[in-house]
Every structure is written in structure tokens, then in C-alpha cells.
PDB file of C-alpha atoms in Angstrom:
ATOM      1  CA  ASP A   1      12.512  10.232 -13.337  1.00 63.00           C
ATOM      2  CA  THR A   2      10.551   7.485 -12.120  1.00 68.00           C
ATOM      3  CA  ALA A   3      11.327   6.616  -8.627  1.00 93.00           C
ATOM      4  CA  VAL A   4      10.001   2.832  -8.198  1.00 97.00           C
ATOM      5  CA  SER A   5       9.441   1.340 -11.734  1.00 97.00           C
ATOM      6  CA  GLN A   6       8.122  -2.119 -12.533  1.00 97.00           C
ATOM      7  CA  THR A   7       8.083  -4.284 -15.783  1.00 97.00           C
ATOM      8  CA  PRO A   8       6.123  -5.352 -17.250  1.00 98.00           C
ATOM      9  CA  LYS A   9       2.953  -3.244 -16.557  1.00 97.00           C
ATOM     10  CA  TYR A  10       0.600  -5.996 -17.929  1.00 98.00           C
ATOM     11  CA  LEU A  11       1.176  -9.824 -17.697  1.00 98.00           C
ATOM     12  CA  VAL A  12      -1.264 -12.339 -19.263  1.00 98.00           C
ATOM     13  CA  THR A  13      -0.304 -15.838 -19.390  1.00 97.00           C
ATOM     14  CA  GLN A  14      -1.528 -19.335 -19.095  1.00 97.00           C
ATOM     15  CA  MET A  15      -2.136 -21.363 -16.017  1.00 97.00           C
ATOM     16  CA  GLY A  16       1.018 -23.582 -15.007  1.00 97.00           C
ATOM     17  CA  ASN A  17       3.236 -21.115 -16.552  1.00 98.00           C
ATOM     18  CA  ASP A  18       6.350 -19.521 -14.746  1.00 98.00           C
ATOM     19  CA  LYS A  19       6.818 -15.826 -14.776  1.00 98.00           C
ATOM     20  CA  SER A  20       8.671 -12.873 -13.392  1.00 98.00           C
ATOM     21  CA  ILE A  21       7.975  -9.142 -12.421  1.00 98.00           C
ATOM     22  CA  LYS A  22      11.006  -6.889 -12.055  1.00 98.00           C
ATOM     23  CA  CYS A  23      11.171  -3.915  -9.828  1.00 98.00           C
ATOM     24  CA  GLU A  24      13.984  -1.151  -9.582  1.00 97.00           C
ATOM     25  CA  GLN A  25      14.160   1.894  -7.443  1.00 97.00           C
ATOM     26  CA  ASN A  26      16.531   4.960  -7.915  1.00 96.00           C
ATOM     27  CA  LEU A  27      15.791   6.539  -4.401  1.00 96.00           C
ATOM     28  CA  GLY A  28      18.664   4.939  -2.852  1.00 95.00           C
ATOM     29  CA  HIS A  29      16.438   3.140  -0.294  1.00 95.00           C
ATOM     30  CA  ASP A  30      17.507   0.139   1.676  1.00 94.00           C
ATOM     31  CA  THR A  31      14.388  -1.682   1.866  1.00 95.00           C
ATOM     32  CA  MET A  32      11.680  -2.989  -0.600  1.00 96.00           C
ATOM     33  CA  TYR A  33       8.650  -4.655  -0.591  1.00 96.00           C
ATOM     34  CA  TRP A  34       6.171  -6.665  -2.919  1.00 96.00           C
ATOM     35  CA  TYR A  35       2.369  -6.328  -2.218  1.00 97.00           C
ATOM     36  CA  LYS A  36      -0.527  -7.976  -3.758  1.00 97.00           C
ATOM     37  CA  GLN A  37      -3.884  -6.240  -4.729  1.00 96.00           C
ATOM     38  CA  ASP A  38      -6.826  -8.232  -5.474  1.00 93.00           C
ATOM     39  CA  SER A  39      -9.894  -7.559  -7.372  1.00 90.00           C
ATOM     40  CA  LYS A  40     -11.542  -5.839  -4.341  1.00 89.00           C
ATOM     41  CA  LYS A  41      -8.456  -3.468  -4.103  1.00 91.00           C
ATOM     42  CA  PHE A  42      -7.330  -5.166  -0.935  1.00 92.00           C
ATOM     43  CA  LEU A  43      -3.610  -4.657  -0.547  1.00 95.00           C
ATOM     44  CA  LYS A  44      -1.782  -7.186   1.372  1.00 94.00           C
ATOM     45  CA  ILE A  45       2.129  -7.262   1.905  1.00 95.00           C
ATOM     46  CA  MET A  46       3.675 -10.472   0.575  1.00 95.00           C
ATOM     47  CA  PHE A  47       7.610 -10.093   1.339  1.00 93.00           C
ATOM     48  CA  SER A  48      10.119  -7.424   2.407  1.00 93.00           C
ATOM     49  CA  TYR A  49      13.888  -7.285   1.586  1.00 92.00           C
ATOM     50  CA  ASN A  50      16.298  -4.866   3.511  1.00 91.00           C
ATOM     51  CA  ASN A  51      19.736  -4.793   1.850  1.00 88.00           C
ATOM     52  CA  LYS A  52      19.220  -7.787   0.167  1.00 84.00           C
ATOM     53  CA  GLU A  53      18.095  -9.858   3.417  1.00 89.00           C
ATOM     54  CA  LEU A  54      14.456 -11.132   3.687  1.00 90.00           C
ATOM     55  CA  ILE A  55      12.955  -9.493   6.783  1.00 89.00           C
ATOM     56  CA  ILE A  56       9.066  -9.984   6.027  1.00 87.00           C
ATOM     57  CA  ASN A  57       7.831 -13.252   4.546  1.00 87.00           C
ATOM     58  CA  GLU A  58       4.137 -13.375   4.860  1.00 88.00           C
ATOM     59  CA  THR A  59       1.944 -16.477   4.296  1.00 78.00           C
ATOM     60  CA  VAL A  60       2.631 -16.920   0.665  1.00 86.00           C
ATOM     61  CA  PRO A  61       2.617 -20.138  -1.347  1.00 90.00           C
ATOM     62  CA  ASN A  62       6.254 -21.283  -1.998  1.00 92.00           C
ATOM     63  CA  ARG A  63       5.479 -20.861  -5.768  1.00 96.00           C
ATOM     64  CA  PHE A  64       6.233 -17.142  -5.106  1.00 95.00           C
ATOM     65  CA  SER A  65      10.095 -16.445  -4.692  1.00 94.00           C
ATOM     66  CA  PRO A  66      11.395 -12.952  -4.621  1.00 94.00           C
ATOM     67  CA  LYS A  67      15.037 -12.513  -5.466  1.00 93.00           C
ATOM     68  CA  SER A  68      17.181  -9.190  -4.672  1.00 93.00           C
ATOM     69  CA  PRO A  69      20.422  -9.070  -6.849  1.00 92.00           C
ATOM     70  CA  ASP A  70      21.101  -5.533  -4.901  1.00 93.00           C
ATOM     71  CA  LYS A  71      19.356  -3.283  -2.754  1.00 91.00           C
ATOM     72  CA  ALA A  72      17.829  -1.290  -5.841  1.00 95.00           C
ATOM     73  CA  HIS A  73      16.312  -4.318  -7.379  1.00 96.00           C
ATOM     74  CA  LEU A  74      13.484  -6.773  -6.001  1.00 96.00           C
ATOM     75  CA  ASN A  75      12.383  -9.190  -8.486  1.00 96.00           C
ATOM     76  CA  LEU A  76       9.222 -11.637  -8.051  1.00 97.00           C
ATOM     77  CA  HIS A  77       9.104 -14.887  -9.773  1.00 97.00           C
ATOM     78  CA  ILE A  78       6.101 -17.152  -9.720  1.00 97.00           C
ATOM     79  CA  ASN A  79       6.193 -20.775 -10.542  1.00 97.00           C
ATOM     80  CA  SER A  80       3.210 -22.573 -11.981  1.00 97.00           C
ATOM     81  CA  LEU A  81       0.701 -19.825 -11.999  1.00 97.00           C
ATOM     82  CA  GLU A  82      -3.020 -20.350 -10.903  1.00 97.00           C
ATOM     83  CA  LEU A  83      -5.961 -18.629 -11.625  1.00 97.00           C
ATOM     84  CA  GLY A  84      -5.943 -17.101  -8.194  1.00 95.00           C
ATOM     85  CA  ASP A  85      -2.628 -15.249  -8.798  1.00 96.00           C
ATOM     86  CA  SER A  86      -4.464 -12.974 -10.955  1.00 97.00           C
ATOM     87  CA  ALA A  87      -4.031  -9.442  -9.129  1.00 97.00           C
ATOM     88  CA  VAL A  88      -2.167  -6.314  -9.337  1.00 98.00           C
ATOM     89  CA  TYR A  89       1.217  -6.593  -7.978  1.00 98.00           C
ATOM     90  CA  PHE A  90       2.981  -3.677  -6.537  1.00 98.00           C
ATOM     91  CA  CYS A  91       6.569  -2.917  -5.428  1.00 98.00           C
ATOM     92  CA  ALA A  92       7.477  -0.536  -2.991  1.00 97.00           C
ATOM     93  CA  SER A  93      10.512   0.886  -1.307  1.00 97.00           C
ATOM     94  CA  SER A  94      11.492   2.639   1.953  1.00 95.00           C
ATOM     95  CA  GLN A  95      14.484   4.623   3.309  1.00 94.00           C
ATOM     96  CA  HIS A  96      15.032   1.884   5.754  1.00 89.00           C
ATOM     97  CA  ARG A  97      13.242  -0.774   7.740  1.00 87.00           C
ATOM     98  CA  GLU A  98      11.788   1.491  10.435  1.00 86.00           C
ATOM     99  CA  PHE A  99       7.981   1.338  10.762  1.00 86.00           C
ATOM    100  CA  THR A 100       7.740   5.066  10.276  1.00 88.00           C
ATOM    101  CA  ASP A 101       9.526   5.049   7.214  1.00 91.00           C
ATOM    102  CA  THR A 102       7.335   6.113   4.161  1.00 94.00           C
ATOM    103  CA  GLN A 103       6.619   3.500   1.442  1.00 96.00           C
ATOM    104  CA  TYR A 104       6.849   4.664  -2.160  1.00 97.00           C
ATOM    105  CA  PHE A 105       4.899   2.357  -4.418  1.00 97.00           C
ATOM    106  CA  GLY A 106       5.564   1.611  -7.959  1.00 97.00           C
ATOM    107  CA  PRO A 107       2.942   1.723 -10.949  1.00 97.00           C
ATOM    108  CA  GLY A 108       1.842  -1.993 -10.349  1.00 97.00           C
ATOM    109  CA  THR A 109       1.948  -4.946 -12.755  1.00 98.00           C
ATOM    110  CA  ARG A 110      -1.512  -6.445 -13.678  1.00 98.00           C
ATOM    111  CA  LEU A 111      -1.195 -10.306 -13.927  1.00 98.00           C
ATOM    112  CA  THR A 112      -3.846 -12.080 -15.695  1.00 98.00           C
ATOM    113  CA  VAL A 113      -3.743 -15.897 -15.529  1.00 98.00           C
ATOM    114  CA  LEU A 114      -5.959 -17.635 -18.085  1.00 97.00           C
TER     115      LEU A 114
ATOM    116  CA  GLY B   1      -6.843 -11.112  14.100  1.00 41.00           C
ATOM    117  CA  GLU B   2      -5.787  -7.776  13.185  1.00 47.00           C
ATOM    118  CA  SER B   3      -7.673  -5.981  10.672  1.00 55.00           C
ATOM    119  CA  VAL B   4      -8.148  -2.308   9.386  1.00 64.00           C
ATOM    120  CA  GLY B   5     -11.335  -1.505   7.945  1.00 59.00           C
ATOM    121  CA  LEU B   6     -13.175   1.369   6.251  1.00 52.00           C
ATOM    122  CA  HIS B   7     -16.924   2.282   7.152  1.00 53.00           C
ATOM    123  CA  LEU B   8     -18.051   3.036   3.445  1.00 60.00           C
ATOM    124  CA  PRO B   9     -16.808   1.618   0.119  1.00 87.00           C
ATOM    125  CA  THR B  10     -17.831   4.744  -1.749  1.00 92.00           C
ATOM    126  CA  LEU B  11     -18.174   8.294  -1.071  1.00 94.00           C
ATOM    127  CA  SER B  12     -19.635  10.689  -3.650  1.00 96.00           C
ATOM    128  CA  VAL B  13     -19.244  14.484  -2.866  1.00 96.00           C
ATOM    129  CA  GLN B  14     -19.625  17.895  -4.992  1.00 97.00           C
ATOM    130  CA  GLU B  15     -16.740  19.656  -5.913  1.00 97.00           C
ATOM    131  CA  GLY B  16     -15.972  22.219  -3.549  1.00 97.00           C
ATOM    132  CA  ASP B  17     -17.390  20.524  -0.411  1.00 97.00           C
ATOM    133  CA  ASN B  18     -15.394  18.856   2.426  1.00 97.00           C
ATOM    134  CA  SER B  19     -14.927  15.031   2.466  1.00 97.00           C
ATOM    135  CA  ILE B  20     -14.505  12.710   5.460  1.00 96.00           C
ATOM    136  CA  ILE B  21     -13.222   9.290   4.880  1.00 96.00           C
ATOM    137  CA  ASN B  22     -13.411   6.914   7.936  1.00 94.00           C
ATOM    138  CA  CYS B  23     -11.379   4.015   9.019  1.00 93.00           C
ATOM    139  CA  ALA B  24     -11.711   1.390  12.092  1.00 92.00           C
ATOM    140  CA  TYR B  25      -8.954  -0.329  13.103  1.00 89.00           C
ATOM    141  CA  SER B  26      -8.929  -3.484  15.746  1.00 81.00           C
ATOM    142  CA  ASN B  27      -5.275  -3.581  17.164  1.00 88.00           C
ATOM    143  CA  SER B  28      -4.931  -1.592  20.228  1.00 89.00           C
ATOM    144  CA  ALA B  29      -1.157  -2.103  19.712  1.00 90.00           C
ATOM    145  CA  SER B  30      -1.207  -0.230  16.603  1.00 92.00           C
ATOM    146  CA  ASP B  31       0.736   3.304  17.164  1.00 92.00           C
ATOM    147  CA  TYR B  32       1.088   4.554  13.695  1.00 94.00           C
ATOM    148  CA  PHE B  33      -1.260   5.081  10.967  1.00 96.00           C
ATOM    149  CA  ILE B  34      -1.062   6.205   7.342  1.00 96.00           C
ATOM    150  CA  TRP B  35      -3.533   7.275   4.579  1.00 97.00           C
ATOM    151  CA  TYR B  36      -2.651   6.583   1.250  1.00 97.00           C
ATOM    152  CA  LYS B  37      -4.400   7.744  -2.134  1.00 98.00           C
ATOM    153  CA  GLN B  38      -4.581   5.438  -5.302  1.00 97.00           C
ATOM    154  CA  GLU B  39      -5.438   6.851  -8.525  1.00 96.00           C
ATOM    155  CA  SER B  40      -6.820   4.680 -11.230  1.00 94.00           C
ATOM    156  CA  GLY B  41      -3.883   2.623 -13.019  1.00 93.00           C
ATOM    157  CA  LYS B  42      -1.472   3.935 -10.411  1.00 95.00           C
ATOM    158  CA  GLY B  43       0.366   2.703  -7.224  1.00 97.00           C
ATOM    159  CA  PRO B  44      -0.740   4.208  -3.811  1.00 97.00           C
ATOM    160  CA  GLN B  45       0.749   7.426  -2.767  1.00 97.00           C
ATOM    161  CA  PHE B  46       1.476   8.631   0.690  1.00 97.00           C
ATOM    162  CA  ILE B  47      -0.733  11.428   1.806  1.00 97.00           C
ATOM    163  CA  ILE B  48      -0.325  11.948   5.539  1.00 97.00           C
ATOM    164  CA  ASP B  49       0.471  10.098   8.799  1.00 97.00           C
ATOM    165  CA  ILE B  50      -0.229  10.241  12.231  1.00 97.00           C
ATOM    166  CA  ARG B  51       1.454   8.585  15.621  1.00 95.00           C
ATOM    167  CA  SER B  52      -0.645   7.437  18.394  1.00 94.00           C
ATOM    168  CA  ASN B  53       0.603  10.130  20.705  1.00 95.00           C
ATOM    169  CA  MET B  54      -1.348  12.770  18.520  1.00 96.00           C
ATOM    170  CA  ASP B  55      -5.138  13.304  17.988  1.00 97.00           C
ATOM    171  CA  LYS B  56      -4.786  15.415  14.918  1.00 97.00           C
ATOM    172  CA  ARG B  57      -2.386  16.290  12.251  1.00 98.00           C
ATOM    173  CA  GLN B  58      -2.844  18.780   9.359  1.00 97.00           C
ATOM    174  CA  GLY B  59      -1.286  18.978   5.821  1.00 95.00           C
ATOM    175  CA  GLN B  60      -2.244  20.881   2.821  1.00 93.00           C
ATOM    176  CA  ARG B  61      -6.140  20.404   2.540  1.00 96.00           C
ATOM    177  CA  VAL B  62      -6.001  17.371   4.414  1.00 98.00           C
ATOM    178  CA  THR B  63      -6.423  16.534   8.221  1.00 98.00           C
ATOM    179  CA  VAL B  64      -6.319  13.073  10.056  1.00 98.00           C
ATOM    180  CA  LEU B  65      -8.052  12.600  13.269  1.00 97.00           C
ATOM    181  CA  LEU B  66      -7.356   9.723  15.827  1.00 97.00           C
ATOM    182  CA  ASN B  67      -9.583   8.456  18.290  1.00 96.00           C
ATOM    183  CA  LYS B  68      -7.784   5.901  20.137  1.00 93.00           C
ATOM    184  CA  THR B  69     -10.573   5.388  22.588  1.00 93.00           C
ATOM    185  CA  VAL B  70     -12.758   3.795  19.904  1.00 93.00           C
ATOM    186  CA  LYS B  71      -9.840   2.821  17.531  1.00 93.00           C
ATOM    187  CA  HIS B  72     -11.102   5.057  14.629  1.00 94.00           C
ATOM    188  CA  LEU B  73      -9.184   7.395  12.377  1.00 94.00           C
ATOM    189  CA  SER B  74     -10.651   9.881   9.680  1.00 97.00           C
ATOM    190  CA  LEU B  75      -9.178  11.659   6.714  1.00 97.00           C
ATOM    191  CA  GLN B  76     -10.808  15.018   5.947  1.00 98.00           C
ATOM    192  CA  ILE B  77     -10.203  16.632   2.658  1.00 98.00           C
ATOM    193  CA  ALA B  78     -11.151  20.325   2.375  1.00 97.00           C
ATOM    194  CA  ALA B  79     -12.499  21.803  -0.733  1.00 97.00           C
ATOM    195  CA  THR B  80     -12.677  18.456  -2.516  1.00 97.00           C
ATOM    196  CA  GLN B  81     -11.137  18.885  -6.277  1.00 97.00           C
ATOM    197  CA  PRO B  82     -11.831  16.424  -9.156  1.00 96.00           C
ATOM    198  CA  GLY B  83      -8.288  15.476  -8.888  1.00 96.00           C
ATOM    199  CA  ASP B  84      -9.121  14.158  -5.412  1.00 97.00           C
ATOM    200  CA  SER B  85     -11.102  11.472  -7.148  1.00 97.00           C
ATOM    201  CA  ALA B  86      -9.252   8.043  -6.022  1.00 97.00           C
ATOM    202  CA  VAL B  87      -9.544   5.123  -3.734  1.00 96.00           C
ATOM    203  CA  TYR B  88      -8.141   5.971  -0.351  1.00 97.00           C
ATOM    204  CA  PHE B  89      -6.678   3.354   1.925  1.00 95.00           C
ATOM    205  CA  CYS B  90      -5.751   3.689   5.755  1.00 95.00           C
ATOM    206  CA  ALA B  91      -3.063   1.591   6.903  1.00 95.00           C
ATOM    207  CA  GLU B  92      -1.727   0.840  10.335  1.00 94.00           C
ATOM    208  CA  THR B  93       1.654  -0.522  11.754  1.00 92.00           C
ATOM    209  CA  ARG B  94       3.169  -0.562  15.229  1.00 89.00           C
ATOM    210  CA  THR B  95       6.572  -0.221  16.621  1.00 87.00           C
ATOM    211  CA  GLY B  96       8.931  -2.994  15.760  1.00 82.00           C
ATOM    212  CA  ASN B  97       6.912  -4.203  12.673  1.00 79.00           C
ATOM    213  CA  THR B  98       9.671  -3.254  10.174  1.00 78.00           C
ATOM    214  CA  GLY B  99       7.602  -1.771   7.406  1.00 80.00           C
ATOM    215  CA  LYS B 100       4.794  -4.409   7.588  1.00 89.00           C
ATOM    216  CA  LEU B 101       1.572  -2.153   6.816  1.00 92.00           C
ATOM    217  CA  ILE B 102      -1.867  -3.545   7.331  1.00 92.00           C
ATOM    218  CA  PHE B 103      -4.016  -1.968   4.863  1.00 93.00           C
ATOM    219  CA  GLY B 104      -7.895  -1.455   5.202  1.00 90.00           C
ATOM    220  CA  GLN B 105     -10.172  -2.078   2.183  1.00 86.00           C
ATOM    221  CA  GLY B 106     -10.288   1.289   0.778  1.00 91.00           C
ATOM    222  CA  THR B 107     -12.914   3.791   0.009  1.00 94.00           C
ATOM    223  CA  THR B 108     -13.795   5.260  -3.447  1.00 95.00           C
ATOM    224  CA  LEU B 109     -14.012   9.020  -3.379  1.00 97.00           C
ATOM    225  CA  GLN B 110     -15.898  10.392  -6.454  1.00 96.00           C
ATOM    226  CA  VAL B 111     -15.953  14.054  -6.901  1.00 96.00           C
ATOM    227  CA  LYS B 112     -19.046  15.402  -8.778  1.00 94.00           C
ATOM    228  CA  PRO B 113     -18.392  18.588 -11.069  1.00 89.00           C
TER     229      PRO B 113
END
């Protein structure tokens, strides 16, 4: 049973396209996150939702728009893809929004923009 | 600005030896630290955490040490095994940060048979 799942695992697309990455967690957690990991493995938080409410919104281009239809799902939509968006995107979840709550990560989605 | 960094990008150890992975952080307000392990092609996985009111915490084959004076923490892995080969990240956060983790650059641990 996968705790945090993401689809697709790989995504190859052309510059200028719009794409979405989906995330689902079956842990019953309240809080979900999106992280971006660049080619040097640097991992940086992008967004966080708690019970469908946006609570963290880092300095991310507004081409990136997260959407949380319910607390078990957090999708990431990216408009007008650019070369620099190529990275691995990780979804994560935690029980609540407390700073000490362990975050559980999904397997990642490798996005390649050509 | 705040940052969490690691001293070495790659650490190579012999199977059975102990490994020590280091991390330096810059924000003295940080009061909660976590180590994550990321195997190739997978997401980061929680290993162990420590709060700033502690100097040491032990888990199964792993120990985290925290030195607040010099803003340094380390992860010690006893009797390193091939399955320990991965990238290790330290991360920090602080009270009131609502889950915003600041990750370090990562250290690649290679275990030689």
C-alpha cells in the first residue's frame, strides 16, 4: 500500500506547454506539500496545504498553481513550462501542520522540459 | 539568510565501518532538526530527529549529535551496510514554522563492499 503516491513518475514535454502532476496520500493526514529538487539534489519547499487551505507559498512563479480538491489530494499545475522547470517534484504529507510532524514523501515526478 | 549546509558532498566508507555525516546550519533560531535518507529514484525518508533541548539522540544504528554552540549536527551510522548507500539530508525548522523545512545540500554515502 503506497502511502504517498504521485502520477506520473516521468513527464517529458515541450517548452510552453501546460502540465499537471497529481498527488494522493492515504495516511489520513491533514497537511500536504510540494517540493522541488534540482539537478544538484537541492530540495526546496514550494507550497503547503492544510485541510485544503494554503499555508505555505514560497517564492514560486505564478505559473505554478497548486490545487487541493480534498485533504487527501494536492495537485500541481504548471503553465507555460520553461527549461528551468526541469527537476524532480516531490509531494509530501504530515499528520498536522506542526513543525515537528514527520513529513512523508512520495516517489517523485521527474519533469523534463525540452 | 537561513541555510543548512553539509561539509562534504560525497563520503565513501567500507562496509562494516562507522559513518559520520556532518551538517552546519546558520539560523540560531532553529530548534528542530531532522535527517532524511534518499535512495536513488525514491523520495526522502525520515531517519531521526532531534530537538534543540537535546545534544544526542539514538535510533537503531543511527545517532544524531547536536552542537548548538557551533550550529553543527552530525549523523552517525554504525556498522554501515550496502543498504545505507544513499543521499543524506539534514533539515531544520523552528517553532511556528508550520512544516516549512529548510534542507541542506545532501551528502552522498557510498558503501564499499
